[in-house]
Amino acid sequence: MDKYGLIGYPLGHSFSISYFNQKFEDEGIDAQYVNFEIPNIDSLPEVLASNPNLVGFNITIPYKEKVIPFLDHVSPEARAIGAVNVVRVMHEGKKTLLKGYNSDVIGFTQSIEPMLERYHKKALVLGTGGASKAISFGLRHLGLETISVSRYERPGTIQYDKITPEIIKEYNVVVNCTPLGMYPKTDECPDLPYEAMDNHTILYDLIYNPDETLFMKRGAEYGAQTKNGLEMLLLQAFASWEFWHGKE
């Protein structure tokens, strides 16, 4: 039986495990999807050695960047982003080869593109981790200018306390790539001047639990269009399946 999985730490409730196992059951595929909760990415070779039937896996926080040195091949897109979240496992004789891809950018761009109008030219990307790198890459691919928002002073970023109502008017697409507002801490949201938002503002949250985060709610009060990360996850899952089966 083929095995697929998710590597990250901590994992808690994962969308992937329920999605893929349901898919296998519905489509009569003899496979299973399991969670590999490893406290250190250095345990990856051990996971591979003890699961010889592993044919592919997803990577989540905090290993999307740390997994790269373990890979034999990284797609040009994933290399440009600097983060990998899909790995295909191939066996050539006794050798195991790992190929890395990024499905975040595919899922995200396909999900946000229908919302964009000609007046959406600039975007704020909240967070600076592996997901935010893919989101920035995707937005630039769609023709938007991006700036990353960080809590700390770092090159090429803006800090939350420097985001004025004028900046919100100019950067009218805001994507939350932080865990702020995720269940169970649903009473939290990024610190932004929400009152400067209107019906030209798009708030896109990578979080999908709860369905409507406080970030989305607060923007919607001023007319912003909002979307959570569920559709992106579904589109990512489709892309993962294609990568695992060699459809690049």
CSV table of C-alpha atoms in Angstrom, one decimal:
chain,number,residue,atom,x,y,z
A,1,MET,CA,0.0,0.0,0.0
A,2,ASP,CA,1.4,3.4,-1.0
A,3,LYS,CA,1.8,5.9,1.9
A,4,TYR,CA,1.6,9.7,1.8
A,5,GLY,CA,2.0,12.0,4.7
A,6,LEU,CA,2.5,15.4,6.3
A,7,ILE,CA,5.7,16.5,8.0
A,8,GLY,CA,5.6,19.4,10.5
A,9,TYR,CA,5.6,20.3,14.2
A,10,PRO,CA,3.2,20.6,15.9
A,11,LEU,CA,0.4,19.2,13.7
A,12,GLY,CA,-2.8,19.1,15.7
A,13,HIS,CA,-5.7,18.9,13.3
A,14,SER,CA,-4.5,18.8,9.7
A,15,PHE,CA,-6.7,19.4,6.7
A,16,SER,CA,-4.5,17.1,4.5
A,17,ILE,CA,-5.0,13.9,6.5
A,18,SER,CA,-8.8,14.1,6.4
A,19,TYR,CA,-8.8,15.3,2.8
A,20,PHE,CA,-6.5,12.6,1.3
A,21,ASN,CA,-7.9,9.7,3.3
A,22,GLN,CA,-11.4,10.6,2.2
A,23,LYS,CA,-10.2,10.9,-1.4
A,24,PHE,CA,-8.6,7.4,-1.2
A,25,GLU,CA,-11.8,5.9,0.3
A,26,ASP,CA,-14.0,7.6,-2.3
A,27,GLU,CA,-11.9,6.7,-5.3
A,28,GLY,CA,-10.9,3.2,-4.2
A,29,ILE,CA,-7.2,4.1,-4.0
A,30,ASP,CA,-5.2,1.6,-2.0
A,31,ALA,CA,-3.2,4.2,0.0
A,32,GLN,CA,-3.1,6.0,3.3
A,33,TYR,CA,-2.1,9.4,4.5
A,34,VAL,CA,-0.5,9.8,7.9
A,35,ASN,CA,0.9,12.6,10.0
A,36,PHE,CA,4.7,12.6,10.9
A,37,GLU,CA,5.0,15.0,13.8
A,38,ILE,CA,8.8,15.4,14.1
A,39,PRO,CA,10.3,17.9,16.6
A,40,ASN,CA,13.4,18.3,14.3
A,41,ILE,CA,13.8,18.2,10.5
A,42,ASP,CA,17.0,16.1,11.1
A,43,SER,CA,14.6,13.1,11.8
A,44,LEU,CA,13.5,13.2,8.1
A,45,PRO,CA,16.0,10.4,7.0
A,46,GLU,CA,14.6,8.2,9.8
A,47,VAL,CA,11.0,8.8,8.6
A,48,LEU,CA,12.1,7.7,5.1
A,49,ALA,CA,14.0,4.7,6.3
A,50,SER,CA,11.1,3.4,8.4
A,51,ASN,CA,8.5,4.0,5.7
A,52,PRO,CA,9.8,2.4,2.5
A,53,ASN,CA,6.4,2.7,0.9
A,54,LEU,CA,6.2,6.5,1.3
A,55,VAL,CA,5.8,8.0,-2.2
A,56,GLY,CA,5.1,11.6,-1.4
A,57,PHE,CA,4.6,14.0,1.5
A,58,ASN,CA,3.6,17.6,2.3
A,59,ILE,CA,5.7,19.9,4.4
A,60,THR,CA,4.2,22.4,6.8
A,61,ILE,CA,5.4,24.8,9.5
A,62,PRO,CA,8.2,25.1,10.5
A,63,TYR,CA,10.1,23.1,7.9
A,64,LYS,CA,9.2,24.6,4.5
A,65,GLU,CA,12.6,26.2,4.2
A,66,LYS,CA,14.6,23.8,6.4
A,67,VAL,CA,13.7,20.8,4.2
A,68,ILE,CA,15.5,22.1,1.2
A,69,PRO,CA,19.1,20.8,2.0
A,70,PHE,CA,17.6,17.3,2.2
A,71,LEU,CA,16.3,17.4,-1.3
A,72,ASP,CA,18.0,16.1,-4.5
A,73,HIS,CA,16.0,18.3,-6.8
A,74,VAL,CA,14.0,21.5,-6.2
A,75,SER,CA,11.7,22.9,-8.9
A,76,PRO,CA,12.8,26.3,-10.3
A,77,GLU,CA,9.6,27.9,-8.8
A,78,ALA,CA,10.2,26.5,-5.3
A,79,ARG,CA,13.8,27.5,-5.5
A,80,ALA,CA,12.8,31.1,-6.4
A,81,ILE,CA,10.4,31.2,-3.5
A,82,GLY,CA,12.8,29.6,-1.1
A,83,ALA,CA,10.2,27.2,0.3
A,84,VAL,CA,9.0,23.7,-0.4
A,85,ASN,CA,5.7,22.1,0.7
A,86,VAL,CA,5.4,19.1,-1.6
A,87,VAL,CA,8.0,16.3,-1.9
A,88,ARG,CA,7.9,13.4,-4.3
A,89,VAL,CA,9.8,10.3,-3.2
A,90,MET,CA,11.4,8.2,-6.0
A,91,HIS,CA,13.4,5.1,-5.8
A,92,GLU,CA,16.2,4.3,-8.2
A,93,GLY,CA,17.8,1.0,-7.2
A,94,LYS,CA,18.8,1.4,-3.6
A,95,LYS,CA,18.9,5.1,-3.8
A,96,THR,CA,16.0,7.3,-2.6
A,97,LEU,CA,15.6,10.6,-4.5
A,98,LEU,CA,13.6,13.5,-3.2
A,99,LYS,CA,12.0,16.2,-5.5
A,100,GLY,CA,10.6,19.3,-4.0
A,101,TYR,CA,7.9,21.6,-5.2
A,102,ASN,CA,5.7,24.5,-4.0
A,103,SER,CA,1.9,24.1,-4.3
A,104,ASP,CA,1.2,27.1,-2.0
A,105,VAL,CA,1.7,29.5,-4.9
A,106,ILE,CA,-0.6,27.5,-7.3
A,107,GLY,CA,-3.4,27.2,-4.8
A,108,PHE,CA,-3.2,30.8,-3.7
A,109,THR,CA,-3.0,32.5,-7.2
A,110,GLN,CA,-5.9,30.4,-8.5
A,111,SER,CA,-7.9,31.3,-5.5
A,112,ILE,CA,-7.3,35.1,-5.3
A,113,GLU,CA,-7.1,35.8,-9.1
A,114,PRO,CA,-10.9,36.0,-9.6
A,115,MET,CA,-11.2,38.7,-6.9
A,116,LEU,CA,-8.6,41.1,-8.4
A,117,GLU,CA,-9.7,44.2,-10.3
A,118,ARG,CA,-7.6,46.7,-12.3
A,119,TYR,CA,-7.3,48.9,-9.2
A,120,HIS,CA,-5.6,46.2,-7.2
A,121,LYS,CA,-1.9,47.0,-7.8
A,122,LYS,CA,-0.2,46.7,-4.4
A,123,ALA,CA,-0.4,44.2,-1.6
A,124,LEU,CA,0.7,43.9,2.0
A,125,VAL,CA,1.8,40.4,3.0
A,126,LEU,CA,1.6,39.8,6.7
A,127,GLY,CA,4.3,37.6,8.0
A,128,THR,CA,7.8,36.6,6.7
A,129,GLY,CA,7.8,32.7,6.9
A,130,GLY,CA,7.8,30.1,4.1
A,131,ALA,CA,4.1,30.7,3.3
A,132,SER,CA,4.5,34.4,3.0
A,133,LYS,CA,7.4,33.9,0.5
A,134,ALA,CA,5.1,31.9,-1.7
A,135,ILE,CA,2.3,34.4,-1.4
A,136,SER,CA,4.6,37.3,-2.3
A,137,PHE,CA,5.9,35.3,-5.3
A,138,GLY,CA,2.3,34.5,-6.4
A,139,LEU,CA,1.1,38.1,-6.1
A,140,ARG,CA,4.1,39.4,-8.1
A,141,HIS,CA,3.4,36.8,-10.8
A,142,LEU,CA,-0.2,38.3,-10.9
A,143,GLY,CA,1.4,41.7,-11.5
A,144,LEU,CA,1.1,43.2,-8.0
A,145,GLU,CA,3.8,45.0,-6.1
A,146,THR,CA,4.2,43.5,-2.6
A,147,ILE,CA,5.7,44.5,0.8
A,148,SER,CA,6.1,42.2,3.7
A,149,VAL,CA,4.9,43.2,7.2
A,150,SER,CA,6.9,42.1,10.2
A,151,ARG,CA,6.7,42.7,13.9
A,152,TYR,CA,10.5,43.3,13.9
A,153,GLU,CA,12.8,45.6,12.0
A,154,ARG,CA,14.3,43.6,9.1
A,155,PRO,CA,15.4,44.6,5.6
A,156,GLY,CA,12.7,45.0,3.0
A,157,THR,CA,9.8,44.9,5.5
A,158,ILE,CA,7.5,47.4,7.1
A,159,GLN,CA,6.4,47.2,10.8
A,160,TYR,CA,2.7,47.1,11.9
A,161,ASP,CA,3.0,50.4,13.8
A,162,LYS,CA,4.1,52.2,10.6
A,163,ILE,CA,1.0,51.1,8.6
A,164,THR,CA,-1.1,54.3,8.2
A,165,PRO,CA,-4.6,54.6,6.7
A,166,GLU,CA,-2.9,56.1,3.6
A,167,ILE,CA,-0.9,52.9,3.2
A,168,ILE,CA,-4.1,50.8,3.5
A,169,LYS,CA,-5.7,52.8,0.7
A,170,GLU,CA,-2.6,52.3,-1.5
A,171,TYR,CA,-1.9,48.7,-0.6
A,172,ASN,CA,-5.6,47.5,-0.9
A,173,VAL,CA,-4.8,43.8,-1.0
A,174,VAL,CA,-3.9,42.4,2.4
A,175,VAL,CA,-2.9,38.7,2.9
A,176,ASN,CA,-2.6,37.2,6.4
A,177,CYS,CA,0.1,34.6,6.4
A,178,THR,CA,0.5,34.6,10.2
A,179,PRO,CA,-1.3,32.3,12.7
A,180,LEU,CA,-3.0,35.3,14.4
A,181,GLY,CA,-6.7,34.5,14.8
A,182,MET,CA,-6.5,30.8,14.3
A,183,TYR,CA,-8.6,28.5,16.5
A,184,PRO,CA,-8.5,28.4,19.6
A,185,LYS,CA,-7.2,32.0,19.8
A,186,THR,CA,-10.1,33.4,17.6
A,187,ASP,CA,-10.2,36.8,19.5
A,188,GLU,CA,-6.8,37.9,18.0
A,189,CYS,CA,-6.1,39.7,14.7
A,190,PRO,CA,-3.3,41.6,13.0
A,191,ASP,CA,-3.0,45.2,14.2
A,192,LEU,CA,-4.1,47.3,11.2
A,193,PRO,CA,-6.1,50.5,10.6
A,194,TYR,CA,-9.3,48.6,9.5
A,195,GLU,CA,-11.3,51.8,9.5
A,196,ALA,CA,-9.4,52.9,6.4
A,197,MET,CA,-10.7,49.9,4.4
A,198,ASP,CA,-13.6,50.0,1.9
A,199,ASN,CA,-15.1,48.0,-0.9
A,200,HIS,CA,-11.9,48.3,-2.9
A,201,THR,CA,-10.0,46.3,-0.2
A,202,ILE,CA,-9.4,42.6,-0.3
A,203,LEU,CA,-8.6,40.7,2.9
A,204,TYR,CA,-7.4,37.2,2.2
A,205,ASP,CA,-6.6,35.0,5.2
A,206,LEU,CA,-4.7,31.8,4.9
A,207,ILE,CA,-6.4,30.5,8.0
A,208,TYR,CA,-9.6,28.4,7.5
A,209,ASN,CA,-10.5,27.6,11.1
A,210,PRO,CA,-12.6,29.5,12.0
A,211,ASP,CA,-14.4,30.2,8.7
A,212,GLU,CA,-14.4,33.9,9.4
A,213,THR,CA,-11.4,35.2,11.4
A,214,LEU,CA,-11.5,38.5,13.3
A,215,PHE,CA,-9.2,39.9,10.6
A,216,MET,CA,-11.9,39.2,8.0
A,217,LYS,CA,-14.8,40.3,10.2
A,218,ARG,CA,-13.2,43.7,11.0
A,219,GLY,CA,-12.5,44.4,7.4
A,220,ALA,CA,-16.0,43.3,6.3
A,221,GLU,CA,-17.5,45.9,8.7
A,222,TYR,CA,-16.0,48.6,6.4
A,223,GLY,CA,-17.0,46.9,3.2
A,224,ALA,CA,-13.8,44.9,2.4
A,225,GLN,CA,-14.1,41.7,0.4
A,226,THR,CA,-12.8,38.7,2.3
A,227,LYS,CA,-11.8,35.1,1.7
A,228,ASN,CA,-10.4,32.4,3.9
A,229,GLY,CA,-7.8,29.8,3.0
A,230,LEU,CA,-10.0,26.7,2.5
A,231,GLU,CA,-10.2,27.0,-1.3
A,232,MET,CA,-6.5,27.5,-1.5
A,233,LEU,CA,-6.0,24.3,0.5
A,234,LEU,CA,-8.2,22.3,-1.8
A,235,LEU,CA,-6.4,23.7,-4.9
A,236,GLN,CA,-3.0,22.9,-3.2
A,237,ALA,CA,-4.1,19.3,-2.5
A,238,PHE,CA,-5.0,18.9,-6.2
A,239,ALA,CA,-1.5,20.3,-7.1
A,240,SER,CA,0.2,18.0,-4.6
A,241,TRP,CA,-1.4,14.9,-6.1
A,242,GLU,CA,-0.2,16.0,-9.6
A,243,PHE,CA,3.4,16.6,-8.4
A,244,TRP,CA,3.5,13.2,-6.7
A,245,HIS,CA,2.4,11.5,-9.9
A,246,GLY,CA,4.9,13.2,-12.1
A,247,LYS,CA,2.6,15.8,-13.7
A,248,GLU,CA,4.8,18.8,-13.4
